[in-house]
XYZ file of C-alpha atoms in Angstrom:
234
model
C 0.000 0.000 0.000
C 1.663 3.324 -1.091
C 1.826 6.173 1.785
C 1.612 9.812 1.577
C 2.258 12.836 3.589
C 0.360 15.824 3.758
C 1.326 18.929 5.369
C -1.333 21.459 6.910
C -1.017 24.597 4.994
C -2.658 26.325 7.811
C -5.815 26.171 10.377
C -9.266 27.137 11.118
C -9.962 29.489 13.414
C -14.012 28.557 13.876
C -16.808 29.996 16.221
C -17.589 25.894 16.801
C -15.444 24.855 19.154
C -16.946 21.427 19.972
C -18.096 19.140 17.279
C -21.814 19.398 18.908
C -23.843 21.990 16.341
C -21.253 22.061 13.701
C -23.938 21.969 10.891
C -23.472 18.889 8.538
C -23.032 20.598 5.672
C -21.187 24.181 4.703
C -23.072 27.396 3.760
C -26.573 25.883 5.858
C -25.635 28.553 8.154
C -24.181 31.412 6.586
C -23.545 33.798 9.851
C -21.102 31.380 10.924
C -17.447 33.519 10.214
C -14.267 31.853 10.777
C -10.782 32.923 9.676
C -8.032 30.678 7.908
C -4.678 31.024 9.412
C -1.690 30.012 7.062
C 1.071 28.151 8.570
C 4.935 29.397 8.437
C 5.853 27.696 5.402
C 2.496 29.463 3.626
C 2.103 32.546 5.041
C 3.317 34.658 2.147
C 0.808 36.822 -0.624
C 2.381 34.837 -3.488
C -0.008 31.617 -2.149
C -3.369 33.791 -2.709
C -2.441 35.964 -5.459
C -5.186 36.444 -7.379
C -7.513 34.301 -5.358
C -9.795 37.973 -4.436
C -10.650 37.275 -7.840
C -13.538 34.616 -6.699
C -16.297 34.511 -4.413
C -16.462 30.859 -3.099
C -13.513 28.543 -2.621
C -12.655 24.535 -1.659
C -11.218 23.744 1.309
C -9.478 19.918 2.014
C -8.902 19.474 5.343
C -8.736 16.678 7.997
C -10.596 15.655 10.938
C -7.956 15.802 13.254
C -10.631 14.877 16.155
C -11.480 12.094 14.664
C -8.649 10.573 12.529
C -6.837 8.282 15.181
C -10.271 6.177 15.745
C -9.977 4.662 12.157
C -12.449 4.244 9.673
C -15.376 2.166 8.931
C -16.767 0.632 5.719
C -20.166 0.902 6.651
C -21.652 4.065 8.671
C -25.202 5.389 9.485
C -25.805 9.120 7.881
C -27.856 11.072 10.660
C -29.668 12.403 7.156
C -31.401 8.732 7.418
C -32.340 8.669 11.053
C -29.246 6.758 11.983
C -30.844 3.842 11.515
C -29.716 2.725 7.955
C -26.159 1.697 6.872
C -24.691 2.866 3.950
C -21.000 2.675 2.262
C -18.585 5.492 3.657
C -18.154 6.214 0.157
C -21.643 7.175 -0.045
C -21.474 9.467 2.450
C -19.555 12.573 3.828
C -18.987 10.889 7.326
C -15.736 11.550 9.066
C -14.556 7.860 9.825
C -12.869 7.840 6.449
C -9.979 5.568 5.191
C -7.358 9.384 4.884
C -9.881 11.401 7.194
C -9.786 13.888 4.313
C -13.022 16.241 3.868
C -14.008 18.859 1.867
C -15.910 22.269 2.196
C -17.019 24.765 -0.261
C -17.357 28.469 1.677
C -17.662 31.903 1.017
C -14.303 34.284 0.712
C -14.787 37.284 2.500
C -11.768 38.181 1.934
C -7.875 38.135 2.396
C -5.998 39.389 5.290
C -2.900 40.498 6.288
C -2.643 41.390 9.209
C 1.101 41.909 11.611
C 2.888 39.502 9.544
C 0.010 37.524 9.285
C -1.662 36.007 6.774
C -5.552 35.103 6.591
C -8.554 33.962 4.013
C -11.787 35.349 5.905
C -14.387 33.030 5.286
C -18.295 32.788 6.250
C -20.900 29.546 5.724
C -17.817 26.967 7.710
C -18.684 23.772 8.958
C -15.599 23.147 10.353
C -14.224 23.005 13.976
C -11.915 25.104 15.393
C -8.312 24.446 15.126
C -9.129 22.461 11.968
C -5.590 21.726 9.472
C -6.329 22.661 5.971
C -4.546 20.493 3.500
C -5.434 22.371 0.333
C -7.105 25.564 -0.946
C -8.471 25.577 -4.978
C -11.324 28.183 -6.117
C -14.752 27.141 -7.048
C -15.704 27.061 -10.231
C -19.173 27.724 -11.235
C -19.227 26.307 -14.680
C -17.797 23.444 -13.432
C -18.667 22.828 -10.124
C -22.241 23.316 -10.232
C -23.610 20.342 -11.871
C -27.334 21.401 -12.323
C -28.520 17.808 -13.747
C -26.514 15.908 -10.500
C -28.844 13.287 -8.588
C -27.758 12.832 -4.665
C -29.846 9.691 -4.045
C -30.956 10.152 0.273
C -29.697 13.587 0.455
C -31.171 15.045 -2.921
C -32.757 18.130 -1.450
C -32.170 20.691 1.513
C -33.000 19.214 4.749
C -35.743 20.855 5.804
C -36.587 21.880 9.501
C -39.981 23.008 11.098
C -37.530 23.489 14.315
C -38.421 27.249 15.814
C -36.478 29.488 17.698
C -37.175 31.827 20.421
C -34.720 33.502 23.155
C -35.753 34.358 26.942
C -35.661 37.953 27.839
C -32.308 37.162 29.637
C -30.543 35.520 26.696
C -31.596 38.655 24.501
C -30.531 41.175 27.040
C -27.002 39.383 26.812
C -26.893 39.455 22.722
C -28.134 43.153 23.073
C -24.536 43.944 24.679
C -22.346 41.783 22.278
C -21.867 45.192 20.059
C -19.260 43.009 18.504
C -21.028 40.624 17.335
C -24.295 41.718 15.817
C -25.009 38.909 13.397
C -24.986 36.601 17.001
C -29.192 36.226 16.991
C -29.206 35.439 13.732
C -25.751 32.723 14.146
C -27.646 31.086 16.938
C -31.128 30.797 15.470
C -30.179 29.138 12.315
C -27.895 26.735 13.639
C -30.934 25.696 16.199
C -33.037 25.308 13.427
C -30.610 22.515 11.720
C -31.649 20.661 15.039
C -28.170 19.471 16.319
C -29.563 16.989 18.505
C -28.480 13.099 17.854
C -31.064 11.295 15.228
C -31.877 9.391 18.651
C -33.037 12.176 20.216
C -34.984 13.731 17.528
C -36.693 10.184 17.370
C -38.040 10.569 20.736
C -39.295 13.820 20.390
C -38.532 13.953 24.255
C -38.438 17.521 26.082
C -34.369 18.058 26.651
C -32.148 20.975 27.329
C -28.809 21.131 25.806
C -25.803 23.330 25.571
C -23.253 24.275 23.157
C -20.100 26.869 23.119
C -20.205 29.215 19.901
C -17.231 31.823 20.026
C -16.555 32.302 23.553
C -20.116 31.903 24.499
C -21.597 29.485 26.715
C -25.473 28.257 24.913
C -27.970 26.794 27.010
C -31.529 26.315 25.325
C -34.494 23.882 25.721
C -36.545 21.774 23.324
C -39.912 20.670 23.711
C -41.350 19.270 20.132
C -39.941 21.221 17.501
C -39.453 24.484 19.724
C -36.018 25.333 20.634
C -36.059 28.325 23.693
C -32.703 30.013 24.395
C -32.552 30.162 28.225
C -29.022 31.327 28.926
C -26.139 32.766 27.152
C -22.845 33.638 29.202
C -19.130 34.192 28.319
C -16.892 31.072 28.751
């Protein structure tokens, strides 16, 4: 079997910082802003020159969290309840045979900042502290396959999940002067209903919590109502 190694060109700096709510796709929750770092090796213009010239890019990365636990042939996509197998190859689950994964997101922009350079980026599904292995622009004319089938995960997922915050939680948000798209962040990544297919199955009353940022997230669910209790800085 023929090896390979792959060095991290840099990292993701994420508002996820636990894999709990990372949405399961890119771009479902478009408030969600992260930065990529470049490593020493990378962290000159000459890498991104010309790269401001497109809106959307690919990222290939690696789940580092996840990588050392090996892979699996067969796994069960939470897009099918998580109660039916199905090849890793038909899926995007992270026990994979290299751990590699992929990500198409939004370019904000490029940074550099004291010495430093960054990609600003917006619609990430990654965790924080995430190694990119590769950066390549999207294409539209090529990328977007308008005629593509994508047999159990053809359409959207859709979600009748509702939001609504307590007065406390939106007294908090009403302070974060930094962070004014934080409402919106929260609401729509609620609404992908992060909760384990088990516990959607159950439809059980639950309350949960999540860090986003440096924010601590505590919320309840009854049916398909999320309420924000609690927000408070880690």
């Amino acid at each position: 079997m023929s090896e390979y190694q792959l060095t991290a060109v840099g990292h993701i700096q994420s508002p996820y910082k636990q894999k709990f709510a990372i949405p399961r796709q890119p771009r479902l929750v478009p408030e969600a802003k992260a930065k990529l770092v470049f490593s020493s090796d990378f962290n000159r213009e000459e890498f991104v020159r010309g790269l401001d010239e497109f809106s959307h890019i690919w990222l290939l990365f690696r789940f580092h969290e996840t990588a050392d636990k090996g892979y699996s042939a067969m796994v069960r996509p939470p897009r099918l309840g998580g109660n039916e197998r199905k090849g890793v190859f038909a899926t995007r689950a992270t026990f994979r045979p290299n751990a590699i994964g992929m990500s198409a997101v939004k370019l904000e922009g490029i940074e550099y900042k004291n010495g430093q350079l960054s990609l600003l980026l917006s619609g990430i599904d990654l965790l924080d502290g995430t190694p990119i292995l590769d950066i390549k622009p999207y294409l539209p004319y090529s990328d977007a396959m308008t005629d593509a089938t994508a047999g159990f995960a053809d359409t959207r997922p859709e979600t009748d999940m509702s939001v609504e915050f307590s007065e406390e939680a939106l007294a908090f948000i009403e302070k974060q002067t930094e962070q004014p798209e934080l409402k919106a962040f929260i609401s729509n990544v609620l609404k992908q209903d992060p909760r384990p297919a088990y516990k959607k199955q159950r439809d059980s009353e639950q309350s949960y919590g999540m860090t986003l940022y440096d924010f601590n997230i505590r919320w309840h669910v009854q049916d398909n109502h999320n309420t924000v209790t609690s927000i408070e800085k880690c």
